[in-house]
Amino acid sequence: MPAPRLPAFDFGRLPGITDEHRQVQDAVRAFVEGEIQPHADAWDEAGSFPRELYRKAGDVGLLGLGYPAEYGGTPVDHVGRLLSSIELARGGIGGVTAGLGSHTIMLWPVLAGAREHVRQAVIPSILAGHTIGALAITEPSGGSDVAQLTTRAERVPGGWSITGSKMFITSGIRADHILVAARTGGPGAGGVSLFLVDGDAKGLARTPLKKIGWWASDTAALYFDQVFVPEDRMVGEENAGFRLVMQNFNGERMTMAAGGLGQAMACVEDALEWARERRTFGQRLIEHQAIRHKLVRMIDEILPMQAWLLQLAQRLDAGESPAGDLALAKNHGARLMRDCADQSLQILGGAGFLRGSRIERAWRDCKVYMIGGGAEEVMNDLAARQLGLL
Ligand SMILES: Cc1cc2nc3c(=O)[nH]c(=O)nc-3n(C[C@H](O)[C@H](O)[C@H](O)COP(=O)(O)OP(=O)(O)OC[C@H]3O[C@@H](n4cnc5c(N)ncnc54)[C@H](O)[C@@H]3O)c2cc1C
């Protein structure tokens, strides 16, 4: 039974939201409530979710939202994608959302840089949920300073040979198509190229990693030992891979900010439901001023974030690239999620400390939002530069 929704959180009432946006929101919500939420606890405890879910998500068009129709996608604008990300996050199981969405960080560079026959071979199948995509940038030696990566690709007859390792890769175990960043030139950002590697390539080994949160998502270390990649599987120009990956960052940060917001909303709604029922000292929790003020304080952090993200999505739709604002929004979303998960868990008392609720998962999962997709400090530095502080 889905938790009742707080009318104040209804995005559909905000200016600029069209009927088309509301249809996207309703479709994603129906999918989350029908196909994900009933299994959330079981999948999280199992540390995995069925591969079948990709196909189901592909069938209803969820995996293809925002991608061109010619590759099997359903074009929607950034506002539509924002609403979709928030609805997915409100499901309150970040591991499933991260796994289902692992293609979103790898497909944009493929769209922008792969050869047409490679695009046709890879993109429709991922958007239909028949195959799974992953992006492999981060290495054991570090992820923040991407330009220093050391995995190497050497020219060999007919293509390239990749040797090195990658770390923390979402869908790394199950992925059929892995977009790998490797050094083909000199030091720094100008020596990096991208390659599409098959999941079953000879010389590729994958090891699962256990995590504090996102249990249902597969996260892996990848080892490349002279993995052969045919020439036509280079994505973009030689030594121009860094730029392609950078172009993806705005969208990734918007998705993570929306994820933090959506899970913060879910925490507040579950805590409110509890506070309306639970009684202490002769009255319902909500009747204790300290508790209802705690809830109101969370709501007054959430409402401005809704308006800010909507405005940022509208700016992206207008062709702007508000990279500094998006870096701050990503950080803000992560803090919002952390604070709302913590306060909501407190309202549930001992019950909040038990496993198997949206609040408990958010409390564990929030840390990854401060690290993945650019650590908090790196985002602050980016914002300082973009907003003209330096
Ligand atoms: C669950 C999970 C899933 C992930 N999925 C993927 C994926 O699919 N593909 C992929 O390529 N990567 C993925 N990552 C990697 C992620 O992007 C990196 O963890 C992140 O970029 C940080 O890199 P790092 O962990 O190597 O930390 P480091 O770069 O070693 O940094 C460590 C810490 O140092 C601090 N720091 C770093 N630089 C600065 C600075 N300039 N100023 C001040 N402080 C700084 C920050 O606090 C940072 O957390 C994932 C990570 C996690 C945890």
Coordinates of C-alpha atoms and ligand atoms in Angstrom, one line a residue:
M1 CA 0.0 0.0 0.0
P2 CA 1.7 3.3 -1.1
A3 CA 2.1 6.0 1.6
P4 CA -0.4 8.9 1.2
R5 CA 1.2 11.9 -0.4
L6 CA 1.5 15.4 1.1
P7 CA -0.5 17.8 -1.2
A8 CA 2.2 20.5 -0.6
F9 CA 4.7 18.2 -2.4
D10 CA 2.6 18.0 -5.6
F11 CA 4.9 19.1 -8.3
G12 CA 2.0 19.1 -10.8
R13 CA 0.7 22.4 -9.4
L14 CA 3.9 24.4 -10.2
P15 CA 4.1 26.9 -13.1
G16 CA 5.4 25.5 -16.3
I17 CA 4.3 21.9 -15.7
T18 CA 2.2 20.7 -18.6
D19 CA -0.3 17.8 -19.1
E20 CA 2.5 16.0 -20.9
H21 CA 4.8 16.3 -17.9
R22 CA 2.0 15.1 -15.6
Q23 CA 1.5 12.1 -17.9
V24 CA 5.2 11.2 -17.5
Q25 CA 5.0 11.6 -13.8
D26 CA 1.9 9.4 -13.5
A27 CA 3.4 6.7 -15.7
V28 CA 6.6 6.5 -13.7
R29 CA 4.7 6.6 -10.4
A30 CA 2.5 3.7 -11.5
F31 CA 5.6 1.7 -12.5
V32 CA 7.3 2.4 -9.2
E33 CA 4.2 1.6 -7.1
G34 CA 3.3 -1.5 -9.2
E35 CA 6.7 -3.1 -10.0
I36 CA 9.3 -1.8 -7.5
Q37 CA 7.8 -0.9 -4.1
P38 CA 6.2 -4.2 -3.4
H39 CA 9.6 -5.9 -3.7
A40 CA 11.8 -3.2 -2.3
D41 CA 12.7 -4.9 1.0
A42 CA 13.2 -8.3 -0.5
W43 CA 15.5 -7.0 -3.3
D44 CA 17.5 -4.8 -0.9
E45 CA 18.1 -7.8 1.5
A46 CA 18.9 -10.0 -1.5
G47 CA 21.5 -7.4 -2.7
S48 CA 20.0 -7.6 -6.2
F49 CA 16.9 -7.1 -8.3
P50 CA 15.7 -9.3 -11.2
R51 CA 17.2 -8.6 -14.6
E52 CA 13.6 -8.9 -15.8
L53 CA 12.9 -5.4 -14.3
Y54 CA 15.0 -3.8 -17.1
R55 CA 12.7 -5.3 -19.7
K56 CA 9.6 -4.3 -17.9
A57 CA 10.9 -0.7 -17.5
G58 CA 11.8 -0.8 -21.2
D59 CA 8.3 -2.0 -22.2
V60 CA 6.7 1.0 -20.5
G61 CA 9.2 3.4 -22.0
L62 CA 10.9 4.3 -18.7
L63 CA 14.5 3.5 -19.8
G64 CA 14.1 5.6 -23.0
L65 CA 12.7 8.8 -21.5
G66 CA 14.6 11.7 -23.0
Y67 CA 16.3 9.8 -25.8
P68 CA 15.7 10.2 -29.5
A69 CA 12.8 8.2 -31.0
E70 CA 15.0 6.9 -33.8
Y71 CA 16.9 4.7 -31.2
G72 CA 13.7 3.6 -29.5
G73 CA 13.5 6.5 -27.0
T74 CA 10.7 8.8 -26.0
P75 CA 11.8 12.4 -26.2
V76 CA 10.9 14.5 -23.2
D77 CA 12.4 17.7 -22.0
H78 CA 14.5 18.3 -18.9
V79 CA 11.4 19.1 -16.8
G80 CA 9.9 15.8 -17.8
R81 CA 13.1 14.0 -16.9
L82 CA 13.2 15.8 -13.5
L83 CA 9.7 14.6 -12.7
S84 CA 10.7 11.1 -13.7
S85 CA 13.8 11.1 -11.5
I86 CA 11.8 12.4 -8.5
E87 CA 9.1 9.8 -8.9
L88 CA 11.7 7.0 -9.1
A89 CA 13.5 8.3 -6.0
R90 CA 10.2 8.5 -4.1
G91 CA 10.1 4.7 -4.4
G92 CA 12.7 4.9 -1.7
I93 CA 15.0 2.2 -2.9
G94 CA 18.1 3.9 -4.4
G95 CA 19.9 0.7 -5.3
V96 CA 17.2 -0.3 -7.8
T97 CA 17.1 3.3 -9.2
A98 CA 20.9 3.4 -9.6
G99 CA 21.0 0.0 -11.3
L100 CA 18.1 0.6 -13.6
G101 CA 19.5 4.0 -14.5
S102 CA 23.2 3.0 -15.0
H103 CA 22.7 3.5 -18.8
T104 CA 21.9 7.2 -18.3
I105 CA 25.5 8.0 -17.5
M106 CA 27.0 6.0 -20.4
L107 CA 24.5 6.5 -23.3
W108 CA 24.9 10.3 -23.9
P109 CA 28.6 10.0 -24.9
V110 CA 27.6 7.0 -27.1
L111 CA 24.9 9.1 -28.8
A112 CA 27.3 12.0 -29.2
G113 CA 30.4 10.1 -30.3
A114 CA 29.8 6.5 -31.5
R115 CA 29.6 5.5 -35.1
E116 CA 26.1 5.1 -36.5
H117 CA 26.1 1.3 -36.8
V118 CA 27.4 1.0 -33.2
R119 CA 24.7 3.3 -32.0
Q120 CA 22.1 1.2 -33.7
A121 CA 23.6 -2.0 -32.3
V122 CA 23.7 -0.7 -28.7
I123 CA 21.2 2.0 -27.9
P124 CA 17.8 0.4 -28.9
S125 CA 18.7 -2.7 -27.0
I126 CA 19.6 -0.9 -23.8
L127 CA 16.5 1.3 -24.0
A128 CA 14.3 -1.7 -24.5
G129 CA 15.9 -3.3 -21.4
H130 CA 17.3 -6.3 -23.3
T131 CA 20.9 -5.3 -22.4
I132 CA 22.5 -3.3 -19.7
G133 CA 24.9 -0.4 -20.0
A134 CA 27.6 0.9 -17.5
L135 CA 30.2 3.7 -17.4
A136 CA 33.7 2.9 -16.2
I137 CA 35.7 6.0 -15.4
T138 CA 36.8 5.8 -11.7
E139 CA 39.9 3.9 -10.9
P140 CA 41.3 2.4 -7.6
S141 CA 43.8 5.3 -7.5
G142 CA 41.0 7.9 -7.5
G143 CA 37.9 9.2 -9.1
S144 CA 37.8 13.0 -8.4
D145 CA 40.8 13.8 -10.6
V146 CA 39.5 12.1 -13.7
A147 CA 42.1 13.6 -15.9
Q148 CA 44.8 11.5 -14.1
L149 CA 43.4 8.1 -15.0
T150 CA 46.0 5.4 -15.8
T151 CA 44.1 2.6 -17.5
R152 CA 45.9 2.4 -20.9
A153 CA 44.7 1.5 -24.4
E154 CA 47.5 0.6 -26.9
R155 CA 47.1 0.3 -30.7
V156 CA 47.1 -3.3 -32.0
P157 CA 46.2 -4.6 -35.4
G158 CA 42.4 -4.0 -36.0
G159 CA 41.8 -2.0 -32.9
W160 CA 43.0 -1.4 -29.3
S161 CA 44.2 -3.4 -26.3
I162 CA 43.1 -2.1 -22.8
T163 CA 45.0 -2.9 -19.6
G164 CA 44.1 -1.4 -16.2
S165 CA 41.4 -1.4 -13.6
K166 CA 38.2 0.4 -12.7
M167 CA 36.5 0.8 -9.3
F168 CA 32.9 1.4 -7.9
I169 CA 31.3 0.7 -11.3
T170 CA 27.4 0.7 -11.1
S171 CA 26.0 -2.4 -12.9
G172 CA 29.6 -3.5 -13.4
I173 CA 28.9 -7.2 -13.0
R174 CA 25.7 -7.4 -15.1
A175 CA 26.6 -4.8 -17.9
D176 CA 26.6 -6.1 -21.5
H177 CA 28.1 -2.8 -22.7
I178 CA 30.7 -0.9 -20.7
L179 CA 31.9 2.5 -21.8
V180 CA 35.5 2.6 -20.6
A181 CA 37.8 5.7 -20.3
A182 CA 41.4 4.8 -21.1
R183 CA 44.6 6.7 -21.8
T184 CA 45.6 6.8 -25.4
G185 CA 47.8 9.8 -25.3
G186 CA 50.0 11.9 -23.0
P187 CA 49.1 13.0 -19.4
G188 CA 46.0 15.0 -18.5
A189 CA 42.6 15.3 -19.9
G190 CA 43.8 15.6 -23.5
G191 CA 45.1 12.0 -23.6
V192 CA 41.9 10.1 -22.7
S193 CA 39.7 8.2 -25.2
L194 CA 36.4 6.2 -24.7
F195 CA 35.8 2.6 -25.8
L196 CA 32.7 0.4 -25.8
V197 CA 33.7 -2.9 -24.3
D198 CA 31.5 -6.0 -24.3
G199 CA 30.7 -7.5 -20.9
D200 CA 32.0 -10.9 -21.9
A201 CA 35.2 -9.6 -23.5
K202 CA 38.2 -11.9 -23.1
G203 CA 40.6 -10.5 -20.5
L204 CA 37.9 -8.7 -18.5
A205 CA 37.3 -9.8 -14.9
R206 CA 34.7 -8.4 -12.5
T207 CA 34.4 -8.5 -8.7
P208 CA 31.3 -7.5 -6.8
L209 CA 31.8 -4.9 -4.0
K210 CA 29.7 -4.7 -0.7
K211 CA 28.5 -1.3 0.3
I212 CA 26.9 0.6 3.2
G213 CA 23.8 1.4 1.1
W214 CA 22.4 0.9 -2.4
W215 CA 22.4 -2.8 -1.6
A216 CA 20.2 -3.8 -4.5
S217 CA 22.6 -2.2 -7.0
D218 CA 25.5 -4.2 -8.4
T219 CA 28.7 -2.3 -7.9
A220 CA 32.0 -3.8 -9.1
A221 CA 35.7 -3.6 -9.6
L222 CA 36.7 -4.3 -13.2
Y223 CA 40.1 -5.6 -14.3
F224 CA 41.3 -5.3 -17.9
D225 CA 44.1 -7.6 -19.0
Q226 CA 44.9 -6.8 -22.7
V227 CA 41.2 -6.7 -23.6
F228 CA 40.8 -6.3 -27.3
V229 CA 38.4 -3.6 -28.6
P230 CA 37.8 -3.3 -32.4
E231 CA 38.7 0.0 -34.0
D232 CA 35.0 0.9 -34.6
R233 CA 34.2 0.7 -30.9
M234 CA 36.2 3.8 -30.1
V235 CA 33.6 6.4 -29.1
G236 CA 34.4 10.0 -30.2
E237 CA 37.8 11.0 -31.6
E238 CA 41.1 9.7 -30.2
N239 CA 42.1 11.7 -27.1
A240 CA 38.8 13.5 -27.1
G241 CA 37.0 11.3 -24.6
F242 CA 37.2 13.6 -21.6
R243 CA 35.1 16.3 -23.3
L244 CA 32.4 13.8 -24.1
V245 CA 32.2 12.6 -20.5
M246 CA 32.1 16.2 -19.2
Q247 CA 29.1 16.9 -21.4
N248 CA 27.2 14.3 -19.4
F249 CA 27.9 15.8 -16.0
N250 CA 25.0 18.4 -15.9
G251 CA 22.4 15.7 -16.5
E252 CA 24.0 13.4 -13.9
R253 CA 24.1 16.1 -11.3
M254 CA 20.5 17.0 -12.0
T255 CA 19.4 13.4 -11.6
M256 CA 21.3 13.1 -8.3
A257 CA 19.8 16.3 -7.0
A258 CA 16.4 15.1 -7.9
G259 CA 17.2 11.8 -6.2
G260 CA 18.0 13.5 -3.0
L261 CA 14.9 15.6 -3.1
G262 CA 12.6 12.7 -4.0
Q263 CA 13.9 10.6 -1.1
A264 CA 13.7 13.5 1.3
M265 CA 10.0 13.8 0.4
A266 CA 9.4 10.1 0.9
C267 CA 11.0 10.3 4.4
V268 CA 8.8 13.2 5.5
E269 CA 5.7 11.5 4.2
D270 CA 6.4 8.3 6.1
A271 CA 7.4 10.2 9.2
L272 CA 4.2 12.2 9.0
E273 CA 2.0 9.1 8.7
W274 CA 3.7 7.6 11.7
A275 CA 3.4 10.8 13.7
R276 CA -0.4 10.9 13.0
E277 CA -0.9 7.5 14.5
R278 CA 1.7 6.9 17.2
R279 CA 0.8 8.1 20.7
T280 CA 3.0 9.1 23.6
F281 CA 2.1 10.8 26.9
G282 CA -1.6 10.7 26.0
Q283 CA -1.5 12.3 22.6
R284 CA -0.5 11.6 19.0
L285 CA 3.1 12.5 18.2
I286 CA 1.9 15.2 15.7
E287 CA 0.3 17.0 18.6
H288 CA 3.6 17.4 20.3
Q289 CA 4.9 20.8 19.1
A290 CA 8.5 19.6 18.9
I291 CA 7.5 16.8 16.5
R292 CA 5.3 18.9 14.2
H293 CA 7.9 21.6 14.1
K294 CA 10.5 19.0 13.1
L295 CA 8.2 18.0 10.2
V296 CA 7.5 21.6 9.2
R297 CA 11.2 22.4 9.2
M298 CA 11.8 19.6 6.8
I299 CA 9.0 20.7 4.5
D300 CA 10.3 24.3 4.5
E301 CA 13.7 22.9 3.2
I302 CA 12.0 20.8 0.6
L303 CA 9.7 23.3 -1.0
P304 CA 12.4 25.8 -2.1
M305 CA 14.5 22.9 -3.5
Q306 CA 11.5 21.8 -5.7
A307 CA 11.2 25.3 -7.1
W308 CA 15.0 25.6 -7.6
L309 CA 15.3 22.3 -9.5
L310 CA 12.3 23.1 -11.7
Q311 CA 14.0 26.4 -12.6
L312 CA 17.3 24.6 -13.4
A313 CA 15.5 22.1 -15.6
Q314 CA 13.8 25.0 -17.4
R315 CA 17.2 26.7 -17.9
L316 CA 18.6 23.4 -19.4
D317 CA 15.5 23.3 -21.7
A318 CA 16.3 26.9 -22.7
G319 CA 19.8 25.8 -23.8
E320 CA 21.7 27.2 -20.8
S321 CA 24.4 25.2 -19.1
P322 CA 24.1 26.2 -15.4
A323 CA 27.0 23.9 -14.3
G324 CA 27.8 25.8 -11.1
D325 CA 24.2 25.9 -9.9
L326 CA 23.8 22.2 -10.7
A327 CA 26.9 21.4 -8.7
L328 CA 25.4 23.3 -5.7
A329 CA 22.0 21.6 -6.3
K330 CA 23.6 18.2 -6.2
N331 CA 25.2 19.0 -2.8
H332 CA 22.0 20.5 -1.5
G333 CA 20.0 17.5 -2.5
A334 CA 22.4 15.2 -0.7
R335 CA 22.2 17.3 2.5
L336 CA 18.5 17.5 2.3
M337 CA 18.2 13.7 2.0
R338 CA 20.6 13.2 4.9
D339 CA 18.9 15.6 7.2
C340 CA 15.3 14.5 6.4
A341 CA 16.3 10.8 6.7
D342 CA 17.9 11.5 10.1
Q343 CA 15.0 13.6 11.5
S344 CA 12.4 11.2 10.1
L345 CA 14.1 8.2 11.6
Q346 CA 14.2 10.0 15.0
I347 CA 10.4 10.5 14.7
L348 CA 9.9 6.7 14.2
G349 CA 12.1 6.0 17.3
G350 CA 13.1 2.3 17.6
A351 CA 11.0 1.4 14.6
G352 CA 13.1 3.6 12.5
F353 CA 16.2 1.7 13.5
L354 CA 14.8 -1.5 12.0
R355 CA 15.6 -2.6 8.5
G356 CA 13.1 -2.4 5.7
S357 CA 11.7 1.1 5.4
R358 CA 12.2 4.0 3.0
I359 CA 13.6 6.1 5.8
E360 CA 16.1 3.5 6.9
R361 CA 17.3 3.0 3.4
A362 CA 17.6 6.7 2.8
W363 CA 19.6 7.1 6.0
R364 CA 22.1 4.5 4.7
D365 CA 22.0 5.6 1.1
C366 CA 22.5 9.3 1.5
K367 CA 26.3 9.1 1.8
V368 CA 26.7 8.0 -1.8
Y369 CA 25.0 11.2 -2.9
M370 CA 27.8 13.2 -1.3
I371 CA 30.5 11.2 -3.1
G372 CA 29.3 9.6 -6.3
G373 CA 29.1 11.8 -9.5
G374 CA 31.6 14.3 -7.9
A375 CA 32.4 14.6 -4.2
E376 CA 30.9 17.5 -2.2
E377 CA 34.2 19.4 -2.0
V378 CA 34.9 19.0 -5.8
M379 CA 31.3 20.3 -6.5
N380 CA 32.0 23.3 -4.2
D381 CA 35.2 24.1 -6.1
L382 CA 33.4 23.8 -9.4
A383 CA 30.7 26.1 -8.2
A384 CA 33.2 28.6 -6.9
R385 CA 34.8 28.8 -10.3
Q386 CA 31.6 28.8 -12.3
L387 CA 29.9 31.4 -10.1
G388 CA 32.9 33.7 -10.5
L389 CA 34.3 33.5 -6.9
L390 CA 37.9 33.1 -8.2
Ligands
LIG1 C1 28.1 3.3 -5.0 C2 29.0 4.0 -6.0 C3 28.7 3.9 -7.4 C4 29.5 4.5 -8.3 N1 29.3 4.3 -9.6 C5 30.3 4.7 -10.5 C6 30.1 4.4 -11.9 O1 29.1 3.8 -12.3 N2 31.1 4.7 -12.8 C7 32.2 5.4 -12.3 O2 33.1 5.7 -13.2 N3 32.4 5.8 -11.0 C8 31.4 5.4 -10.1 N4 31.5 5.8 -8.8 C9 32.7 6.5 -8.4 C10 32.5 7.9 -7.9 O3 32.2 8.8 -9.0 C11 33.8 8.3 -7.1 O4 33.7 7.6 -5.9 C12 33.9 9.8 -6.9 O5 34.1 10.5 -8.1 C13 35.0 10.1 -5.9 O6 36.2 9.4 -6.3 P1 37.0 8.5 -5.2 O7 36.0 7.7 -4.5 O8 38.1 7.8 -5.9 O9 37.5 9.5 -4.1 P2 38.9 10.4 -4.2 O10 39.0 11.1 -5.6 O11 40.0 9.6 -3.8 O12 38.6 11.5 -3.1 C14 38.4 11.1 -1.7 C15 37.8 12.3 -1.0 O13 38.7 13.3 -1.0 C16 38.0 14.6 -1.0 N5 38.5 15.4 -2.2 C17 38.8 14.9 -3.4 N6 39.2 15.9 -4.2 C18 39.2 17.1 -3.4 C19 39.5 18.4 -3.6 N7 39.8 18.9 -4.9 N8 39.3 19.3 -2.6 C20 38.9 18.9 -1.4 N9 38.6 17.6 -1.1 C21 38.7 16.7 -2.1 C22 36.6 14.3 -1.0 O14 36.0 14.3 0.3 C23 36.5 12.8 -1.6 O15 35.3 12.2 -1.1 C24 30.7 5.2 -7.8 C25 30.9 5.4 -6.5 C26 30.1 4.8 -5.6 C27 30.4 4.9 -4.1

